[in-house]
PDB file of C-alpha atoms and ligand atoms in Angstrom:
ATOM      1  CA  MET A 151      54.862 113.696 -34.759  1.00  0.00           C
ATOM      2  CA  GLY A 152      53.695 110.378 -34.958  1.00  0.00           C
ATOM      3  CA  ALA A 153      53.903 107.938 -38.336  1.00  0.00           C
ATOM      4  CA  ALA A 154      50.529 108.584 -39.278  1.00  0.00           C
ATOM      5  CA  LYS A 155      50.857 112.159 -39.315  1.00  0.00           C
ATOM      6  CA  SER A 156      54.167 111.908 -41.207  1.00  0.00           C
ATOM      7  CA  ARG A 157      52.679 108.619 -43.518  1.00  0.00           C
ATOM      8  CA  LEU A 158      49.057 111.141 -44.299  1.00  0.00           C
ATOM      9  CA  LYS A 159      51.690 114.242 -44.406  1.00  0.00           C
ATOM     10  CA  SER A 160      54.671 112.196 -47.184  1.00  0.00           C
ATOM     11  CA  ILE A 161      50.968 111.462 -49.247  1.00  0.00           C
ATOM     12  CA  PHE A 162      49.331 115.014 -49.109  1.00  0.00           C
ATOM     13  CA  GLY A 163      51.526 116.656 -51.469  1.00  0.00           C
ATOM     14  CA  PHE A 164      51.441 113.402 -53.666  1.00  0.00           C
ATOM     15  CA  LEU A 165      47.728 113.180 -54.325  1.00  0.00           C
ATOM     16  CA  ASN A 166      46.527 115.318 -57.782  1.00  0.00           C
ATOM     17  CA  HIS A 167      42.644 114.990 -57.235  1.00  0.00           C
ATOM     18  CA  GLU A 168      41.035 115.217 -54.270  1.00  0.00           C
ATOM     19  CA  VAL A 169      40.468 112.092 -51.939  1.00  0.00           C
ATOM     20  CA  LYS A 170      37.290 111.249 -49.569  1.00  0.00           C
ATOM     21  CA  ILE A 171      37.673 109.316 -46.158  1.00  0.00           C
ATOM     22  CA  LEU A 172      34.484 107.702 -44.545  1.00  0.00           C
ATOM     23  CA  VAL A 173      35.563 106.437 -41.028  1.00  0.00           C
ATOM     24  CA  ILE A 174      32.580 104.041 -40.088  1.00  0.00           C
ATOM     25  CA  GLY A 175      31.356 101.783 -37.488  1.00  0.00           C
ATOM     26  CA  LEU A 176      29.375 101.824 -34.376  1.00  0.00           C
ATOM     27  CA  ASP A 177      28.747 104.173 -31.979  1.00  0.00           C
ATOM     28  CA  ASN A 178      31.399 103.320 -28.516  1.00  0.00           C
ATOM     29  CA  SER A 179      33.955 101.767 -31.683  1.00  0.00           C
ATOM     30  CA  GLY A 180      36.438 104.439 -31.367  1.00  0.00           C
ATOM     31  CA  LYS A 181      36.167 106.918 -34.032  1.00  0.00           C
ATOM     32  CA  THR A 182      36.937 109.611 -32.788  1.00  0.00           C
ATOM     33  CA  THR A 183      39.399 109.222 -29.893  1.00  0.00           C
ATOM     34  CA  LEU A 184      41.626 107.131 -33.335  1.00  0.00           C
ATOM     35  CA  ILE A 185      40.564 109.451 -35.604  1.00  0.00           C
ATOM     36  CA  ASN A 186      42.616 112.364 -33.414  1.00  0.00           C
ATOM     37  CA  HIS A 187      45.577 110.149 -34.479  1.00  0.00           C
ATOM     38  CA  ILE A 188      45.124 110.716 -38.487  1.00  0.00           C
ATOM     39  CA  LYS A 189      44.263 114.371 -37.562  1.00  0.00           C
ATOM     40  CA  PRO A 190      47.230 117.196 -38.732  1.00  0.00           C
ATOM     41  CA  SER A 191      47.197 119.120 -35.149  1.00  0.00           C
ATOM     42  CA  LYS A 192      46.718 122.009 -37.992  1.00  0.00           C
ATOM     43  CA  ALA A 193      44.005 120.367 -40.145  1.00  0.00           C
ATOM     44  CA  SER A 194      42.422 122.992 -42.039  1.00  0.00           C
ATOM     45  CA  SER A 195      38.540 122.463 -40.375  1.00  0.00           C
ATOM     46  CA  PHE A 196      37.173 119.852 -37.179  1.00  0.00           C
ATOM     47  CA  GLU A 197      33.407 120.292 -37.495  1.00  0.00           C
ATOM     48  CA  VAL A 198      31.249 118.385 -35.230  1.00  0.00           C
ATOM     49  CA  ALA A 199      28.122 118.421 -36.336  1.00  0.00           C
ATOM     50  CA  PRO A 200      25.035 116.935 -33.733  1.00  0.00           C
ATOM     51  CA  THR A 201      21.977 116.535 -33.807  1.00  0.00           C
ATOM     52  CA  VAL A 202      20.173 113.786 -31.275  1.00  0.00           C
ATOM     53  CA  GLY A 203      21.286 110.220 -32.663  1.00  0.00           C
ATOM     54  CA  TYR A 204      23.154 111.806 -35.447  1.00  0.00           C
ATOM     55  CA  SER A 205      27.154 113.063 -35.450  1.00  0.00           C
ATOM     56  CA  VAL A 206      29.439 114.355 -38.277  1.00  0.00           C
ATOM     57  CA  GLU A 207      33.112 114.743 -38.520  1.00  0.00           C
ATOM     58  CA  THR A 208      34.502 116.243 -41.091  1.00  0.00           C
ATOM     59  CA  PHE A 209      38.327 117.353 -41.013  1.00  0.00           C
ATOM     60  CA  THR A 210      40.226 118.503 -44.699  1.00  0.00           C
ATOM     61  CA  LYS A 211      44.388 118.877 -45.376  1.00  0.00           C
ATOM     62  CA  HIS A 212      44.805 120.049 -48.936  1.00  0.00           C
ATOM     63  CA  ASN A 213      43.689 117.875 -50.915  1.00  0.00           C
ATOM     64  CA  LEU A 214      42.514 114.585 -47.777  1.00  0.00           C
ATOM     65  CA  SER A 215      39.268 115.148 -46.393  1.00  0.00           C
ATOM     66  CA  PHE A 216      37.324 113.250 -43.938  1.00  0.00           C
ATOM     67  CA  THR A 217      34.110 112.794 -42.915  1.00  0.00           C
ATOM     68  CA  VAL A 218      33.316 110.174 -39.847  1.00  0.00           C
ATOM     69  CA  MET A 219      29.668 109.151 -38.968  1.00  0.00           C
ATOM     70  CA  ASP A 220      28.319 106.450 -36.565  1.00  0.00           C
ATOM     71  CA  MET A 221      26.503 103.623 -37.798  1.00  0.00           C
ATOM     72  CA  SER A 222      23.681 103.802 -35.378  1.00  0.00           C
ATOM     73  CA  GLY A 223      22.466 100.929 -37.226  1.00  0.00           C
ATOM     74  CA  SER A 224      18.998 102.889 -37.585  1.00  0.00           C
ATOM     75  CA  SER A 225      17.715 103.587 -40.632  1.00  0.00           C
ATOM     76  CA  ARG A 226      16.099 107.006 -39.618  1.00  0.00           C
ATOM     77  CA  TYR A 227      19.769 108.831 -40.763  1.00  0.00           C
ATOM     78  CA  ARG A 228      20.527 105.918 -43.641  1.00  0.00           C
ATOM     79  CA  SER A 229      19.401 108.379 -45.960  1.00  0.00           C
ATOM     80  CA  LEU A 230      22.078 111.043 -44.320  1.00  0.00           C
ATOM     81  CA  TRP A 231      25.210 108.644 -44.976  1.00  0.00           C
ATOM     82  CA  GLU A 232      24.417 107.111 -48.424  1.00  0.00           C
ATOM     83  CA  GLN A 233      25.068 111.025 -50.212  1.00  0.00           C
ATOM     84  CA  TYR A 234      28.464 110.443 -49.003  1.00  0.00           C
ATOM     85  CA  TYR A 235      29.485 107.581 -50.862  1.00  0.00           C
ATOM     86  CA  SER A 236      29.187 108.853 -54.438  1.00  0.00           C
ATOM     87  CA  THR A 237      32.497 110.248 -53.907  1.00  0.00           C
ATOM     88  CA  ILE A 238      34.659 108.303 -51.393  1.00  0.00           C
ATOM     89  CA  SER A 239      37.685 107.119 -52.183  1.00  0.00           C
ATOM     90  CA  ALA A 240      38.888 105.018 -49.282  1.00  0.00           C
ATOM     91  CA  ILE A 241      36.546 103.616 -45.764  1.00  0.00           C
ATOM     92  CA  ILE A 242      37.772 103.153 -43.072  1.00  0.00           C
ATOM     93  CA  TYR A 243      35.710 100.646 -41.099  1.00  0.00           C
ATOM     94  CA  VAL A 244      36.078 100.765 -37.111  1.00  0.00           C
ATOM     95  CA  ILE A 245      34.997  97.457 -34.839  1.00  0.00           C
ATOM     96  CA  ASP A 246      34.835  97.533 -31.369  1.00  0.00           C
ATOM     97  CA  SER A 247      36.433  93.994 -30.465  1.00  0.00           C
ATOM     98  CA  THR A 248      35.014  94.177 -27.006  1.00  0.00           C
ATOM     99  CA  ASP A 249      31.205  94.515 -28.361  1.00  0.00           C
ATOM    100  CA  LYS A 250      31.276  90.434 -29.075  1.00  0.00           C
ATOM    101  CA  ILE A 251      27.044  90.817 -29.053  1.00  0.00           C
ATOM    102  CA  ARG A 252      26.818  93.862 -31.386  1.00  0.00           C
ATOM    103  CA  LEU A 253      29.063  92.375 -33.651  1.00  0.00           C
ATOM    104  CA  CYS A 254      26.887  90.945 -35.657  1.00  0.00           C
ATOM    105  CA  VAL A 255      25.268  94.482 -36.437  1.00  0.00           C
ATOM    106  CA  ALA A 256      28.979  95.818 -37.943  1.00  0.00           C
ATOM    107  CA  ARG A 257      28.459  93.020 -39.932  1.00  0.00           C
ATOM    108  CA  ASP A 258      24.898  93.640 -41.359  1.00  0.00           C
ATOM    109  CA  GLU A 259      25.427  97.017 -41.437  1.00  0.00           C
ATOM    110  CA  LEU A 260      29.119  96.681 -43.373  1.00  0.00           C
ATOM    111  CA  GLU A 261      27.041  94.235 -45.965  1.00  0.00           C
ATOM    112  CA  GLU A 262      24.712  96.486 -46.743  1.00  0.00           C
ATOM    113  CA  LEU A 263      27.724  99.778 -46.604  1.00  0.00           C
ATOM    114  CA  LEU A 264      29.267  96.913 -49.460  1.00  0.00           C
ATOM    115  CA  GLU A 265      26.269  95.776 -51.669  1.00  0.00           C
ATOM    116  CA  HIS A 266      24.729  99.650 -51.851  1.00  0.00           C
ATOM    117  CA  SER A 267      24.554 100.476 -55.235  1.00  0.00           C
ATOM    118  CA  GLU A 268      27.206 103.782 -54.790  1.00  0.00           C
ATOM    119  CA  VAL A 269      29.804 101.518 -53.724  1.00  0.00           C
ATOM    120  CA  LYS A 270      29.535  98.056 -54.866  1.00  0.00           C
ATOM    121  CA  SER A 271      31.372  99.097 -58.384  1.00  0.00           C
ATOM    122  CA  LYS A 272      33.759 101.102 -56.468  1.00  0.00           C
ATOM    123  CA  GLY A 273      38.106  99.617 -55.580  1.00  0.00           C
ATOM    124  CA  CYS A 274      37.943 101.751 -52.953  1.00  0.00           C
ATOM    125  CA  PRO A 275      40.413  99.896 -50.282  1.00  0.00           C
ATOM    126  CA  VAL A 276      38.191  99.152 -47.081  1.00  0.00           C
ATOM    127  CA  LEU A 277      41.043  98.923 -43.789  1.00  0.00           C
ATOM    128  CA  PHE A 278      39.169  98.096 -41.095  1.00  0.00           C
ATOM    129  CA  PHE A 279      40.541  99.065 -37.111  1.00  0.00           C
ATOM    130  CA  ALA A 280      39.731  96.035 -34.422  1.00  0.00           C
ATOM    131  CA  ASN A 281      39.802  98.466 -32.232  1.00  0.00           C
ATOM    132  CA  LYS A 282      40.417  98.665 -28.500  1.00  0.00           C
ATOM    133  CA  MET A 283      42.943  95.538 -28.208  1.00  0.00           C
ATOM    134  CA  ASP A 284      44.858  96.621 -25.550  1.00  0.00           C
ATOM    135  CA  VAL A 285      41.495  95.501 -23.416  1.00  0.00           C
ATOM    136  CA  PRO A 286      41.413  92.187 -21.726  1.00  0.00           C
ATOM    137  CA  GLY A 287      39.247  89.525 -23.053  1.00  0.00           C
ATOM    138  CA  ALA A 288      39.222  91.861 -27.084  1.00  0.00           C
ATOM    139  CA  MET A 289      38.694  89.506 -30.216  1.00  0.00           C
ATOM    140  CA  THR A 290      41.660  89.006 -32.494  1.00  0.00           C
ATOM    141  CA  PRO A 291      41.945  90.644 -36.072  1.00  0.00           C
ATOM    142  CA  LEU A 292      42.077  87.310 -36.842  1.00  0.00           C
ATOM    143  CA  GLU A 293      38.614  86.347 -34.260  1.00  0.00           C
ATOM    144  CA  VAL A 294      37.640  89.605 -35.807  1.00  0.00           C
ATOM    145  CA  MET A 295      37.951  89.360 -39.394  1.00  0.00           C
ATOM    146  CA  THR A 296      36.035  85.940 -39.236  1.00  0.00           C
ATOM    147  CA  GLU A 297      33.232  87.362 -37.429  1.00  0.00           C
ATOM    148  CA  MET A 298      32.284  89.676 -39.406  1.00  0.00           C
ATOM    149  CA  GLY A 299      33.359  87.702 -42.660  1.00  0.00           C
ATOM    150  CA  LEU A 300      35.409  90.065 -44.096  1.00  0.00           C
ATOM    151  CA  GLN A 301      36.898  86.976 -46.982  1.00  0.00           C
ATOM    152  CA  MET A 302      33.550  87.808 -48.819  1.00  0.00           C
ATOM    153  CA  ILE A 303      34.506  90.941 -49.443  1.00  0.00           C
ATOM    154  CA  THR A 304      36.368  89.675 -53.272  1.00  0.00           C
ATOM    155  CA  ASN A 305      36.232  93.021 -54.827  1.00  0.00           C
ATOM    156  CA  LYS A 306      38.182  95.594 -53.362  1.00  0.00           C
ATOM    157  CA  ALA A 307      41.247  95.607 -51.733  1.00  0.00           C
ATOM    158  CA  TRP A 308      41.019  95.542 -47.366  1.00  0.00           C
ATOM    159  CA  HIS A 309      42.863  94.930 -44.321  1.00  0.00           C
ATOM    160  CA  ILE A 310      42.644  94.484 -40.897  1.00  0.00           C
ATOM    161  CA  THR A 311      44.869  95.415 -37.513  1.00  0.00           C
ATOM    162  CA  SER A 312      44.455  95.899 -34.385  1.00  0.00           C
ATOM    163  CA  SER A 313      44.277  99.081 -32.591  1.00  0.00           C
ATOM    164  CA  ASN A 314      44.407 100.845 -29.040  1.00  0.00           C
ATOM    165  CA  ALA A 315      42.858 103.901 -30.114  1.00  0.00           C
ATOM    166  CA  LEU A 316      43.533 105.881 -27.073  1.00  0.00           C
ATOM    167  CA  THR A 317      47.696 105.545 -27.756  1.00  0.00           C
ATOM    168  CA  GLY A 318      47.264 105.615 -31.061  1.00  0.00           C
ATOM    169  CA  ALA A 319      49.381 101.850 -31.134  1.00  0.00           C
ATOM    170  CA  GLY A 320      48.517 100.017 -34.391  1.00  0.00           C
ATOM    171  CA  VAL A 321      47.040 103.275 -36.212  1.00  0.00           C
ATOM    172  CA  ASP A 322      50.582 103.649 -37.941  1.00  0.00           C
ATOM    173  CA  GLU A 323      50.190 100.118 -39.381  1.00  0.00           C
ATOM    174  CA  GLY A 324      46.573 100.251 -41.209  1.00  0.00           C
ATOM    175  CA  ILE A 325      47.207 104.049 -42.295  1.00  0.00           C
ATOM    176  CA  SER A 326      50.681 102.979 -43.673  1.00  0.00           C
ATOM    177  CA  TRP A 327      48.738 100.563 -45.892  1.00  0.00           C
ATOM    178  CA  LEU A 328      45.695 102.965 -47.131  1.00  0.00           C
ATOM    179  CA  ALA A 329      48.196 106.005 -48.006  1.00  0.00           C
ATOM    180  CA  ASP A 330      49.814 102.781 -49.717  1.00  0.00           C
ATOM    181  CA  LYS A 331      46.856 101.709 -51.716  1.00  0.00           C
ATOM    182  CA  LEU A 332      45.716 105.400 -52.342  1.00  0.00           C
ATOM    183  CA  LEU A 333      49.301 106.018 -53.813  1.00  0.00           C
ATOM    184  CA  GLU A 334      48.723 102.568 -55.706  1.00  0.00           C
ATOM    185  CA  ARG A 335      44.795 103.623 -57.447  1.00  0.00           C
ATOM    186  CA  GLN A 336      46.126 107.036 -58.792  1.00  0.00           C
ATOM    187  CA  ASP A 337      48.811 105.646 -60.265  1.00  0.00           C
ATOM    188  CA  TYR A 338      46.230 103.861 -61.902  1.00  0.00           C
ATOM    189  CA  ASP A 339      43.849 106.510 -62.628  1.00  0.00           C
ATOM    190  CA  ASP A 340      45.976 108.654 -63.416  1.00  0.00           C
ATOM    191  CA  ARG A 341      47.873 106.190 -66.788  1.00  0.00           C
ATOM    192  CA  SER A 342      44.090 105.208 -67.636  1.00  0.00           C
ATOM    193  CA  TYR A 343      43.175 108.828 -67.582  1.00  0.00           C
ATOM    194  CA  ARG A 344      46.058 108.902 -69.289  1.00  0.00           C
ATOM    195  CA  LYS A 345      45.134 106.953 -71.779  1.00  0.00           C
TER     196      LYS A 345
HETATM  197  P1  LIG B1180      32.435 106.123 -31.544  1.00  0.00           P
HETATM  198  O1  LIG B1180      33.013 107.661 -31.793  1.00  0.00           O
HETATM  199  O2  LIG B1180      32.871 106.240 -32.044  1.00  0.00           O
HETATM  200  O3  LIG B1180      31.397 107.066 -30.412  1.00  0.00           O
HETATM  201  P2  LIG B1180      34.324 107.471 -28.871  1.00  0.00           P
HETATM  202  O4  LIG B1180      33.456 106.199 -29.649  1.00  0.00           O
HETATM  203  O5  LIG B1180      35.816 107.685 -29.827  1.00  0.00           O
HETATM  204  O6  LIG B1180      33.788 108.375 -28.717  1.00  0.00           O
HETATM  205  O7  LIG B1180      34.874 106.645 -27.481  1.00  0.00           O
HETATM  206  C1  LIG B1180      33.905 105.761 -27.598  1.00  0.00           C
HETATM  207  C2  LIG B1180      34.581 105.442 -25.775  1.00  0.00           C
HETATM  208  O8  LIG B1180      35.597 104.211 -25.844  1.00  0.00           O
HETATM  209  C3  LIG B1180      35.825 106.414 -25.177  1.00  0.00           C
HETATM  210  O9  LIG B1180      35.270 106.083 -23.314  1.00  0.00           O
HETATM  211  C4  LIG B1180      37.038 106.267 -25.751  1.00  0.00           C
HETATM  212  O10 LIG B1180      37.754 106.207 -24.637  1.00  0.00           O
HETATM  213  C5  LIG B1180      36.709 104.560 -25.703  1.00  0.00           C
HETATM  214  N1  LIG B1180      37.626 103.522 -26.454  1.00  0.00           N
HETATM  215  C6  LIG B1180      38.200 104.626 -27.868  1.00  0.00           C
HETATM  216  N2  LIG B1180      38.911 103.340 -28.062  1.00  0.00           N
HETATM  217  C7  LIG B1180      39.481 102.557 -27.093  1.00  0.00           C
HETATM  218  C8  LIG B1180      40.098 101.364 -27.763  1.00  0.00           C
HETATM  219  O11 LIG B1180      41.808 101.413 -28.283  1.00  0.00           O
HETATM  220  N3  LIG B1180      40.724 101.183 -25.515  1.00  0.00           N
HETATM  221  C9  LIG B1180      39.965 101.806 -24.787  1.00  0.00           C
HETATM  222  N4  LIG B1180      40.289 100.874 -23.608  1.00  0.00           N
HETATM  223  N5  LIG B1180      39.067 101.962 -24.901  1.00  0.00           N
HETATM  224  C10 LIG B1180      39.120 102.614 -25.997  1.00  0.00           C
HETATM  225  P3  LIG B1180      34.524 106.873 -22.579  1.00  0.00           P
HETATM  226  O12 LIG B1180      34.537 105.866 -21.144  1.00  0.00           O
HETATM  227  O13 LIG B1180      35.031 107.906 -22.836  1.00  0.00           O
HETATM  228  O14 LIG B1180      32.869 106.745 -23.517  1.00  0.00           O
HETATM  229 MG1  LIG B1181      32.254 109.572 -32.258  1.00  0.00          MG
END
């Protein structure tokens, strides 16, 4: 078992309530490839529900569920993603660091996501993967961070790490960060609940 899977497995037992993670990014950024490194081998479900130009993949394990969606940049499907926003606890945003041309689209989509009323008020952590780091000429995480304007995110914990979704390199580091944040938040939620 890879470190990312075992790290996730180690938090399954500690989560008292359901945690929903939204995996999002432009099409072709590497979401499906990356999620295969996270998906437990015995995940209870993995559905691919494609319609023309739109697909949602989900898997669930104990209290942890992942929903993977393409942001096609097409407003036609926006209402379909938005129905998931109210229940999410964390966001994984996958960026193709070789796609300099569409980075501004990825930035616009991120701004729109973070400004959405259901997301804006949440303290959910956001993990960015600067993916395809293996490709010569790929932007560094620092360049991606600057171009995406990540410094603008001041009301959420966020982290960026480079990844190669083909080999899984970098995935563990990102997932470990996210797992720690989810556990911290759960402690916080439990304390608030007990008050
Ligand atoms: P998506 O689910 O976000 O749309 P996919 O993206 O996971 O389908 O990946 C899109 C393409 O990028 C795939 O290539 C996949 O193999 C490739 N890819 C994903 N991550 C990486 C990476 O880190 N490095 C490199 N070099 N390629 C990556 P194909 O050829 O199948 O379309
Ligand atoms: Mg996909």
